[in-house]
Short mmCIF file of C-alpha atoms and ligand atoms in Angstrom, two decimals:
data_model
loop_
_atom_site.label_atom_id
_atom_site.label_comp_id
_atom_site.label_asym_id
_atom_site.label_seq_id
_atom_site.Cartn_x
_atom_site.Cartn_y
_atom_site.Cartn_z
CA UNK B 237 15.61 -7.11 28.51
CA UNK B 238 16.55 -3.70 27.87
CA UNK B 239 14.21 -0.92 29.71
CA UNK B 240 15.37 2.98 29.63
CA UNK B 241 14.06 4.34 32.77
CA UNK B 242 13.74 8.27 32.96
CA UNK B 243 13.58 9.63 36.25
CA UNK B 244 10.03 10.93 36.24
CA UNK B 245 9.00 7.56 35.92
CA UNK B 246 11.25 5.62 38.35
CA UNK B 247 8.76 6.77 41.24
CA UNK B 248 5.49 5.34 39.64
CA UNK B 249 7.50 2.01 38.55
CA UNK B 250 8.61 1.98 42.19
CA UNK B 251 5.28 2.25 43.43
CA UNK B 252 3.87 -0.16 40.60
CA UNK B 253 6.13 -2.85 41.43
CA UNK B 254 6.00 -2.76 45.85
CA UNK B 255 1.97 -3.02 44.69
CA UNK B 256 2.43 -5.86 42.76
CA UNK B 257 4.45 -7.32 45.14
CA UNK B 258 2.67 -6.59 48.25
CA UNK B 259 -0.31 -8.31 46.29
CA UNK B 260 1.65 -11.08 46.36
CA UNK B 261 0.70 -11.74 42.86
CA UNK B 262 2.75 -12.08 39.74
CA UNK B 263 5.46 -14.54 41.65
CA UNK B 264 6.15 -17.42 39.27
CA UNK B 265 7.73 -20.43 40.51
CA UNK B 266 10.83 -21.23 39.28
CA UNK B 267 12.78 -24.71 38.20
CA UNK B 268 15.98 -25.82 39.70
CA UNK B 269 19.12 -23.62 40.75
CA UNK B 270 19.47 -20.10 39.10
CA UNK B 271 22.93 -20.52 37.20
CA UNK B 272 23.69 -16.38 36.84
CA UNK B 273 27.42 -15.71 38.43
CA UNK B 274 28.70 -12.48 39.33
CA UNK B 275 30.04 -12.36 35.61
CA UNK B 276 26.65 -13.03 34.57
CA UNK B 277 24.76 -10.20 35.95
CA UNK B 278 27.37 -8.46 34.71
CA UNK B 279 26.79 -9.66 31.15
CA UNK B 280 23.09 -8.95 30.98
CA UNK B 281 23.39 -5.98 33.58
CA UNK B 282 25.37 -4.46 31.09
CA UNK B 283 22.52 -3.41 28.63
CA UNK B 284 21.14 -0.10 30.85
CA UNK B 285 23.09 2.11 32.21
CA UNK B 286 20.37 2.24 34.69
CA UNK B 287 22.69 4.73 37.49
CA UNK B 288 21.52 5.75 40.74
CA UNK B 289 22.96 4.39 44.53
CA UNK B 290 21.41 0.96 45.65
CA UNK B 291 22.38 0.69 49.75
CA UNK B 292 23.56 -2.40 51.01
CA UNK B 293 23.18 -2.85 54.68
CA UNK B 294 25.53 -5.74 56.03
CA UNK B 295 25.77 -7.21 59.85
CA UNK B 296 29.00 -7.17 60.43
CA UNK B 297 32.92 -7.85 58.89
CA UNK B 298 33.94 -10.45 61.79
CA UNK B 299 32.40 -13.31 59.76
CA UNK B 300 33.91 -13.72 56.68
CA UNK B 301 30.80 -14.98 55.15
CA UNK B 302 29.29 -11.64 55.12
CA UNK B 303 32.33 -9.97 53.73
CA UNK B 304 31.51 -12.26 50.83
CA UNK B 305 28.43 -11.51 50.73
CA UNK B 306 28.76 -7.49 50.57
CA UNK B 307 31.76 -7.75 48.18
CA UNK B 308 29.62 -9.84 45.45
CA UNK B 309 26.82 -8.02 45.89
CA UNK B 310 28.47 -4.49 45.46
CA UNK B 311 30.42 -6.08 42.24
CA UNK B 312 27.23 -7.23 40.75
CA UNK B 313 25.32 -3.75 41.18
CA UNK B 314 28.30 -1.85 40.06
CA UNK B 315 28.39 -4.53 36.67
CA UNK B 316 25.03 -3.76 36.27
CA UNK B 317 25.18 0.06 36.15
CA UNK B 318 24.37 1.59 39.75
CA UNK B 319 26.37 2.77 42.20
CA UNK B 320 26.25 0.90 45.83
CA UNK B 321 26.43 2.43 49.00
CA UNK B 322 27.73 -0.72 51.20
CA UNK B 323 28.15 -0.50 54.58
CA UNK B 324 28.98 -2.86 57.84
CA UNK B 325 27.52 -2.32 61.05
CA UNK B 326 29.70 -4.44 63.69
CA UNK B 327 26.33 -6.18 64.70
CA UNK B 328 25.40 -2.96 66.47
CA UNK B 329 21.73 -2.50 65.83
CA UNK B 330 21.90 1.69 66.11
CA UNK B 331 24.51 1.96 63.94
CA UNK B 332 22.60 -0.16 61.19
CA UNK B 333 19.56 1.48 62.27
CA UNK B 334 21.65 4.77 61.56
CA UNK B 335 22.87 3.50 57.76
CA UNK B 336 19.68 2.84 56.68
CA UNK B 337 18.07 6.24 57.83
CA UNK B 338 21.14 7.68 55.82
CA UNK B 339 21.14 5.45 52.61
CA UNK B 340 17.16 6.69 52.58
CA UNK B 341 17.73 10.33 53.28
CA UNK B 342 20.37 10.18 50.23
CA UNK B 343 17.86 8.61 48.12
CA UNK B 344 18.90 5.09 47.51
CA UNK B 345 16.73 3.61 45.01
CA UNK B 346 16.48 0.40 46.44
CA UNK B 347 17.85 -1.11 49.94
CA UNK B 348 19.04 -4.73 50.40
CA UNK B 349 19.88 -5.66 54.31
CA UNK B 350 21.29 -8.46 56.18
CA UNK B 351 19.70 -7.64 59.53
CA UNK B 352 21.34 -7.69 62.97
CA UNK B 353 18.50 -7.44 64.75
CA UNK B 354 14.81 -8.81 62.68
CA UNK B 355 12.58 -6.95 64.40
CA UNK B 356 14.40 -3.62 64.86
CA UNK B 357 13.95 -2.19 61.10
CA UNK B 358 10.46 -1.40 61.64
CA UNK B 359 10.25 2.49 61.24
CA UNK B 360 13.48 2.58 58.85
CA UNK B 361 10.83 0.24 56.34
CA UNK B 362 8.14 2.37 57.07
CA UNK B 363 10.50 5.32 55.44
CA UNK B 364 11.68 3.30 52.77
CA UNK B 365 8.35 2.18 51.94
CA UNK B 366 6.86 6.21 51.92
CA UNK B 367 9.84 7.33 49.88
CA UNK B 368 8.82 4.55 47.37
CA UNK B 369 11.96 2.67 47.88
CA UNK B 370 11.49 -1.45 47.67
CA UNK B 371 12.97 -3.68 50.36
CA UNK B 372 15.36 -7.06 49.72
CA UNK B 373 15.87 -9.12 53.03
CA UNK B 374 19.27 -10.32 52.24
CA UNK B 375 19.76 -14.36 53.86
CA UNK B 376 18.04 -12.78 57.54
CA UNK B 377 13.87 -11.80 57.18
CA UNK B 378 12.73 -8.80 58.53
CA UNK B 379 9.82 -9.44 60.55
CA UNK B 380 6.83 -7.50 61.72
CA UNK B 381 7.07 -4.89 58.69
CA UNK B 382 4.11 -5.06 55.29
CA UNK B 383 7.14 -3.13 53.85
CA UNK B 384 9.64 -6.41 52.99
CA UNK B 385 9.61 -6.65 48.98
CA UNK B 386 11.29 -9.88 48.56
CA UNK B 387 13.23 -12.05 50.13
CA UNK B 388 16.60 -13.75 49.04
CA UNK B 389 17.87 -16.63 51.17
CA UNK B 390 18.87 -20.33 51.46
CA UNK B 391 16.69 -22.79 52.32
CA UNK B 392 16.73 -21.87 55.74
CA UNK B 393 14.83 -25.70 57.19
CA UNK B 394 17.08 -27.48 55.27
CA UNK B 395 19.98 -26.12 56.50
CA UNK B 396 19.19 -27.18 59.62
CA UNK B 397 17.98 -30.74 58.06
CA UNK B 398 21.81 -31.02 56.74
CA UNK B 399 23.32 -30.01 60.18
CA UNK B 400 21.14 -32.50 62.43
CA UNK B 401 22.04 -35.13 59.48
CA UNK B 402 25.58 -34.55 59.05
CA UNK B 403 25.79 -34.89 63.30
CA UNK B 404 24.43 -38.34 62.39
CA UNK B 405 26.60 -38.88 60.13
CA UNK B 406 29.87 -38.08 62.37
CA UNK B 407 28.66 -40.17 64.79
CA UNK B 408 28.00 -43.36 62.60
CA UNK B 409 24.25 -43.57 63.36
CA UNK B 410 23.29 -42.87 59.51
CA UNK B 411 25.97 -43.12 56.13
CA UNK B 412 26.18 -39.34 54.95
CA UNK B 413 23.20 -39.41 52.60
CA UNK B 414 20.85 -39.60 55.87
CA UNK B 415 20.45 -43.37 55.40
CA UNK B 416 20.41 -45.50 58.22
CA UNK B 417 23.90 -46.36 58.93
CA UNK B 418 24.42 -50.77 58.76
CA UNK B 419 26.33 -51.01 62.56
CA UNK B 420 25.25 -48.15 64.02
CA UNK B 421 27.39 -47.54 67.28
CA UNK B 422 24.92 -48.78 70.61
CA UNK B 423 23.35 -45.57 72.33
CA UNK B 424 22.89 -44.20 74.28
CA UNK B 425 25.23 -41.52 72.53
CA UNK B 426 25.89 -38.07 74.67
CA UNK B 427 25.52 -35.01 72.53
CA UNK B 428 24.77 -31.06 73.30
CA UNK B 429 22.67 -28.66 71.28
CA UNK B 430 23.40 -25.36 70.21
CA UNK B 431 21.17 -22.43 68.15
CA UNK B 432 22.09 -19.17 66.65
CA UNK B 433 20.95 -15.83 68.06
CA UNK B 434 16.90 -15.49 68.96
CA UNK B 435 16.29 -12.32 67.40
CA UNK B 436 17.23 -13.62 63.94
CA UNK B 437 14.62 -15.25 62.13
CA UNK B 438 16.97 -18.22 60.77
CA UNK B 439 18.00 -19.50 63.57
CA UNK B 440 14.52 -20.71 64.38
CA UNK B 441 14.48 -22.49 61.03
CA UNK B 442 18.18 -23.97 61.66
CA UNK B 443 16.61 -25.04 64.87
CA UNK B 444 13.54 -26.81 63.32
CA UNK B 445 14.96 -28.43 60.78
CA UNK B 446 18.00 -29.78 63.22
CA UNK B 447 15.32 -30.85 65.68
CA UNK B 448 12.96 -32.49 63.42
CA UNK B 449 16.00 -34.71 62.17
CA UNK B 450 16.97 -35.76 65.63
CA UNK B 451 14.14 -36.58 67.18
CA UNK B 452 13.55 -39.98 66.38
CA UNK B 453 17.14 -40.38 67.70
CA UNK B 454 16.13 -38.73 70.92
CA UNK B 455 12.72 -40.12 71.33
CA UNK B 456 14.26 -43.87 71.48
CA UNK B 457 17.17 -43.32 73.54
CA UNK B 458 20.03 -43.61 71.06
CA UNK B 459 20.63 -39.81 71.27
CA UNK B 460 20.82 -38.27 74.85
CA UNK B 461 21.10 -34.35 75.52
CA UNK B 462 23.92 -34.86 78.28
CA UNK B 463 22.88 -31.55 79.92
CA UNK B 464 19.04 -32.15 79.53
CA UNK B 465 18.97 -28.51 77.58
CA UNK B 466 17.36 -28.82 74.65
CA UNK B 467 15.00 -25.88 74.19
CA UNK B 468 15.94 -23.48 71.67
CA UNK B 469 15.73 -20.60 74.51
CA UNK B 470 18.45 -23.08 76.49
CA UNK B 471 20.31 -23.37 73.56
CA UNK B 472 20.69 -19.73 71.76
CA UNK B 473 23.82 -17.89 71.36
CA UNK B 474 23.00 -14.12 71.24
CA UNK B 475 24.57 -12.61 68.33
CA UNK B 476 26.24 -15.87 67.07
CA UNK B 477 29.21 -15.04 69.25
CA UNK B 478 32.16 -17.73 69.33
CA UNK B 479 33.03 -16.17 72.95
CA UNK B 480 29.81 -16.73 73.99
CA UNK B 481 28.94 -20.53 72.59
CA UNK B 482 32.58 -20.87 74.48
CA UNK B 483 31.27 -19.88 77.48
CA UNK B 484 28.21 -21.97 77.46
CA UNK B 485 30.43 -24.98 76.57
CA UNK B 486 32.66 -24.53 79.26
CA UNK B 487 29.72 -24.59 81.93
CA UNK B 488 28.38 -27.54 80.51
CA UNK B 489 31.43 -29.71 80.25
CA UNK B 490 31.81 -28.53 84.03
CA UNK B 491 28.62 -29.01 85.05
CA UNK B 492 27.49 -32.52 83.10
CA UNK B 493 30.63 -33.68 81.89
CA UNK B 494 32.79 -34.16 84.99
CA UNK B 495 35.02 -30.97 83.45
CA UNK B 496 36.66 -33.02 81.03
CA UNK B 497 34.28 -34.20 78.49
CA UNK B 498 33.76 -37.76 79.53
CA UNK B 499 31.32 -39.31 77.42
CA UNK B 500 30.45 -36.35 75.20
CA UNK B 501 30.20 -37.51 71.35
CA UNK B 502 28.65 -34.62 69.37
CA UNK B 503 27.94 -31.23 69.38
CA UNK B 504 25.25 -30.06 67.04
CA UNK B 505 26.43 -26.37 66.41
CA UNK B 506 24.40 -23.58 63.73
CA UNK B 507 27.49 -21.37 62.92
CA UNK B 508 31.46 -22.04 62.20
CA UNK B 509 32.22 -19.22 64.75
CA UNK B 510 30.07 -21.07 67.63
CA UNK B 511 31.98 -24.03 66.19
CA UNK B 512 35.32 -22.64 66.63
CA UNK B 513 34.26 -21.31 70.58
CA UNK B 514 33.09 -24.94 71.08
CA UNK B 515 35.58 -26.51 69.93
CA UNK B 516 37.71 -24.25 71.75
CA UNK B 517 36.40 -25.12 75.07
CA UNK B 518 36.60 -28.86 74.22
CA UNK B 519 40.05 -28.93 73.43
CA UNK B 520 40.56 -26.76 76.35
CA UNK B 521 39.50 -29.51 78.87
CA UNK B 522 41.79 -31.45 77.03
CA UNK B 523 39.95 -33.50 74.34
CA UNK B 524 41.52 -34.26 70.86
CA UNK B 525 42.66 -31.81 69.98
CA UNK B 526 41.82 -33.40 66.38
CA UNK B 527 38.55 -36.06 65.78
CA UNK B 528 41.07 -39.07 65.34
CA UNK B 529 41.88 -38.23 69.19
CA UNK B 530 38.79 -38.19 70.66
CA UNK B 531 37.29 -35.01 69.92
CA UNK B 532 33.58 -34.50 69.47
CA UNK B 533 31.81 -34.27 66.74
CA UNK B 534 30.65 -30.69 65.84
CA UNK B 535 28.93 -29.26 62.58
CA UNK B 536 28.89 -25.59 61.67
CA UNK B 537 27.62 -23.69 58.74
CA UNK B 538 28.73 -21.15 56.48
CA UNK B 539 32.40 -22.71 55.55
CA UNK B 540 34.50 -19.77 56.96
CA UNK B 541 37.59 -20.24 55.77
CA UNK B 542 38.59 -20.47 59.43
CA UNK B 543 36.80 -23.50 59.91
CA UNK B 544 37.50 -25.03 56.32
CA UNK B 545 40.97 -25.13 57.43
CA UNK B 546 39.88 -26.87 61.14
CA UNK B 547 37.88 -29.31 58.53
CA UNK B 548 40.99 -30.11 56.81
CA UNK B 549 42.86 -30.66 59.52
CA UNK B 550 40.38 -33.19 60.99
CA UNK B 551 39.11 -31.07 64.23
CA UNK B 552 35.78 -29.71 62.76
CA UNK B 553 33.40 -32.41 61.34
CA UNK B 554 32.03 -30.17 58.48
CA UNK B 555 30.35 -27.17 57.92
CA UNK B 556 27.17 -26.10 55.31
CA UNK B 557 28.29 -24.26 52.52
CA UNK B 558 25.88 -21.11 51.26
CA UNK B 559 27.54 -20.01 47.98
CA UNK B 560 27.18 -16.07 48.87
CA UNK B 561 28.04 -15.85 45.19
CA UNK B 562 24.48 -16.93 44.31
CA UNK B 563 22.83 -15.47 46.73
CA UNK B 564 24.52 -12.08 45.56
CA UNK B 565 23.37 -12.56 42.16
CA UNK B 566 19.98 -13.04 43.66
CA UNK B 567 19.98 -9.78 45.09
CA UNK B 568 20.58 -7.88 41.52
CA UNK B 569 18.35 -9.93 39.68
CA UNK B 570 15.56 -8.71 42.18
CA UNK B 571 17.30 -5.08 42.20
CA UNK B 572 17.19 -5.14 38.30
CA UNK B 573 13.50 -6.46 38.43
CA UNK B 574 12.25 -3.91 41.03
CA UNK B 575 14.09 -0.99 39.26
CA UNK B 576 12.93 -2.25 36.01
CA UNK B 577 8.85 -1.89 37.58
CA UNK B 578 9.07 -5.70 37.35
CA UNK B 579 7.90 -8.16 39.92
CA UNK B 580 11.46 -10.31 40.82
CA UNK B 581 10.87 -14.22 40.74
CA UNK B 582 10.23 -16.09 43.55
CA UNK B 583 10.73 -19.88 44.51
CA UNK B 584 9.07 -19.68 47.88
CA UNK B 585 6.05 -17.71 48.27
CA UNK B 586 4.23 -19.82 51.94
CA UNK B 587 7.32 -20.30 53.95
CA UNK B 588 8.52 -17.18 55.28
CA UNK B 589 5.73 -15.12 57.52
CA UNK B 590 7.40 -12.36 58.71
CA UNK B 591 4.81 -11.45 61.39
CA UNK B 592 2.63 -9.47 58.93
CA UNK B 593 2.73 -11.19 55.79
CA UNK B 594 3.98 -14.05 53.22
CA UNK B 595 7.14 -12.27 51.94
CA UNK B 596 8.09 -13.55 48.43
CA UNK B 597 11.34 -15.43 48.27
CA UNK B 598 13.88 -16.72 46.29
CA UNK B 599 15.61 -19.73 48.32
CA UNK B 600 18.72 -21.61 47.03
CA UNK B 601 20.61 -24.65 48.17
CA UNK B 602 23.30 -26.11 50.47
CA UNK B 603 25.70 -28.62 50.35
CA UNK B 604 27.35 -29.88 53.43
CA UNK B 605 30.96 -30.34 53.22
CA UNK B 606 33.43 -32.83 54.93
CA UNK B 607 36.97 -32.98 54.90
CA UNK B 608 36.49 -35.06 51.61
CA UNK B 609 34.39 -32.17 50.18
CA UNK B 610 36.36 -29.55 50.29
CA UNK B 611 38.66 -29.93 46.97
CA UNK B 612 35.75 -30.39 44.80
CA UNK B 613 33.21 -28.30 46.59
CA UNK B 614 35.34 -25.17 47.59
CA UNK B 615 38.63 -25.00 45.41
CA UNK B 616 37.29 -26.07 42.18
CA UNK B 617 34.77 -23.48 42.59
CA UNK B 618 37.34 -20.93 43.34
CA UNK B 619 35.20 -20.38 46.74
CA UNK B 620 38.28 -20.60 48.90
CA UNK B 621 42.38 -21.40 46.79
CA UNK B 622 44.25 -24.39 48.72
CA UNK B 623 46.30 -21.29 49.96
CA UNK B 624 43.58 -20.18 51.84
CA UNK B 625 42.53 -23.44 53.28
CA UNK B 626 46.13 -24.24 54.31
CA UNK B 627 46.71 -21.09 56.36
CA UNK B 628 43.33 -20.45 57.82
CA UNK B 629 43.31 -16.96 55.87
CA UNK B 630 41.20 -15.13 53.65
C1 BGC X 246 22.95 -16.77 58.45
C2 BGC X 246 24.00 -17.80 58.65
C3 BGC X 246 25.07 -17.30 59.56
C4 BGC X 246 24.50 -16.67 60.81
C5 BGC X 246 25.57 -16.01 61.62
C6 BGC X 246 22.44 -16.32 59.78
O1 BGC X 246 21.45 -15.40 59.61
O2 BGC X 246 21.90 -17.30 57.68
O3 BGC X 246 24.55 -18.13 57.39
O4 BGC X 246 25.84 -18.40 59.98
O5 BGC X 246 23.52 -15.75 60.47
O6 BGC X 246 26.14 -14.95 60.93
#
C-alpha cells in the first residue's frame, strides 16, 4: 500500500494513529503465523521512500539473542526506507534511559525498545508521547506508561508452558507432546526452580505458565522442590545473569544437595545464560558432565548458539526457540503502519496490562528444541549453520 507522506502531515498522522491506538480500537485479530521475512519487508517496504531515523533501543550485546534481534530489525527499517538509530545499553538502565532521551531530542519518528528495566521508561514515554512519537515494546512490556503503542512479543505464557513441559519431558514423566508418559519413572523426583529477572515483565509470564504446568506434578508428590524454594521472589535471577543463577546453584547444591548433587533430577531454568551458570555449577560438583552421565535435566530459552551447541553435545536438555527474525519483521510492519497513520494489527489485545492499560499486541510462537530438533529447526532455517553449532560461535 503505497502512502506519500509529506512532512507537514507526519505530525497529525502521528497523533491520529497513538489516538486510535490508545482507543484501543481498530485492532483486528489476525489468523495464524505472519509469514513476512526480513526479505519481505524489504519487498513491500520498498514502495515509499518513506526516510527519517526510527531508534531502536536494545538491552544489551552479551546475549546473542538480542544481537539478532537489533541486526534484523535495523535491516528491515533500512529495506523499508528509514534510517535506524540502533543502540545497546549493556543492561545499564541510565545509559538506556540516556539513548532514548537522545533518539527523541534528534527526532526519531518512531522508537522500538527492548527494556532493561519495565518500569524505568516512564518519563522518556511521556516525551515520546508529547513529541508525537509512537511507542513499540519490543519482546519486554513497558509497564506503568498510557504511552506504549503496541506491543510485539512471543507468547510470553506459553513459553513458560513449553519450558515446565519440556522439564517433563527430560525427566520421562510425560512423551514430548505433554502427554502423559506410559512408565513414568516413581517420584518422588528432586528438581529446583529458577525465574528470570523481577523487573521484567516476562519473566512473570515464563513463571506462570512453568508453574501452572507443574503443579499437578507438585501437588501429588511426584515432583519435589529439593530446596523447598519455589516462589518466584526465591527463584529470580536479577538481570538474567549466568554468574548469578551460578551462584544460587552452588548454595543450593551445598545447602540441600549434600554439595554434590545427590538426588537432583531437573532444573527448570527461563534463559540459556542461567542455563549455562547452572549447568556450570552442576558439573562443577562433579555431575555429568553430559545427560548420559548423570547430569540434570535443565531447559533454557532463546537457543543461543552457546547453548545449541551444549544441546548437541547432550549437556543441555533443550532450549525455546523465538525466531527474532519474525519478531523483527513485526516491529516494521507496526513501524510502517504507525508511520503510514495506520493502526498496526494486533493478535492479542486482553493479555498484556501494563499497569495502566491493555497494550495492543502482536504475539508469535515457539518451538522447543531438543538435540533432535536442531537440524530441522535451526540449520534448515539458516537460524544458526552446523559451523556455528559445532564451535559454540556466532
Ligand atoms: C526475553 C527472553 C530472554 C530474557 C533474557 C526476556 O525478556 O523475552 O527471550 O531470554 O529476556 O534476555
Amino acid at each position: 500500500m503505497k502512502k506519500s507522506i509529506i512532512a507537514a502531515g507526519v505530525a497529525g498522522l502521528m497523533a491520529l494513529s497513538m489516538t486510535a491506538c490508545s482507543n484501543g480500537g481498530g485492532a483486528s485479530a489476525t489468523t495464524g503465523a505472519p509469514t513476512t521475512t526480513a526479505a519481505g519487508a524489504a519487498t513491500t517496504g520498498a514502495a515509499p521512500a518513506a526516510g527519517g531515523t526510527i531508534g531502536v533501543a536494545m538491552p544489551n550485546k552479551t546475549s546473542s539473542r538480542w544481537v539478532a534481534d537489533g541486526n534484523a530489525v535495523k535491516a528491515g527499517l533500512e529495506a523499508a526506507g528509514y534510517q535506524v538509530d540502533l543502540e545497546y545499553a549493556a543492561d545499564d538502565i541510565p545509559t538506556q534511559t540516556q539513548q532514548i532521551d537522545q533518539m527523541i531530542t534528534k527526532g526519531v519518528k518512531c522508537l522500538i525498545i527492548a527494556s532493561i528495566d519495565g518500569t524505568a521508561l516512564t518519563s522518556q514515554l511521556q516525551a515520546a508521547a508529547d513529541a508525537h512519537i509512537p511507542v513499540i515494546a519490543y519482546d519486554r512490556l513497558i509497564r506503568d506508561s498510557p504511552n506504549v503503542d503496541f506491543y510485539v512479543s512471543f507468547d510470553n505464557y506459553k513459553v513458560g508452558v513449553a519450558q515446565a513441559t519440556s522439564l517433563l519431558y527430560g525427566l520421562g514423566l510425560t512423551n514430548k507432546d505433554g502427554s502423559k508418559a506410559s512408565n513414568p519413572p516413581a517420584g518422588p523426583l528432586k528438581v529446583e526452580l529458577f525465574a528470570g529477572s523481577s523487573d521484567d515483565n516476562n519473566a512473570t509470564f515464563f513463571w506462570n505458565g512453568a508453574i501452572d504446568t507443574l503443579k499437578p506434578y507438585l501437588t501429588d508428590g511426584t515432583l519435589v522442590v529439593g530446596s523447598g524454594q519455589d516462589q518466584f521472589g526465591q527463584a529470580a535471577i536479577m538481570r538474567w545473569l549466568l554468574e548469578t543463577a551460578q551462584t544460587r546453584m552452588d548454595n543450593l547444591l551445598t545447602a540441600s544437595y549434600g554439595g554434590n548433587g545427590a538426588g537432583l533430577k531437573g532444573v527448570l531454568s527461563p534463559y540459556d545464560g542461567i542455563s549455562r551458570g547452572i549447568i556450570n555449577a552442576l558439573q562443577n560438583v562433579g555431575m555429568g558432565p553430559k545427560i548420559s552421565d548423570g547430569l540434570p535435566i535443565v531447559t533454557g530459552q532463546d537457543a543461543e548458539i552457546e547453548s545449541v551447541a551444549l544441546i548437541n553435545k547432550d549437556v543441555q536438555f533443550s532450549t525455546i526457540f523465538k525466531d527474532t527474525r519474525k519478531l523483527a519483521d513485526q516491529a516494521v510492519v507496526a513501524a510502517k503502519a504507525f508511520l503510514e497513520g495506520k493502526t498496526p494489527t494486533a493478535n492479542n489485545t486482553k493479555d498484556y496490562d501494563n499497569g495502566v492499560k491493555v497494550v495492543p499486541s502482536m504475539l508469535l510462537e515457539v518451538d522447543t528444541i531438543n538435540k533432535e530438533d536442531i537440524q530441522s529447526k535451526l540449520i534448515d532455517s539458516k537460524y544458526w549453520t552446523q559451523a556455528q553449532v559445532d564451535s559454540g560461535q556466532a
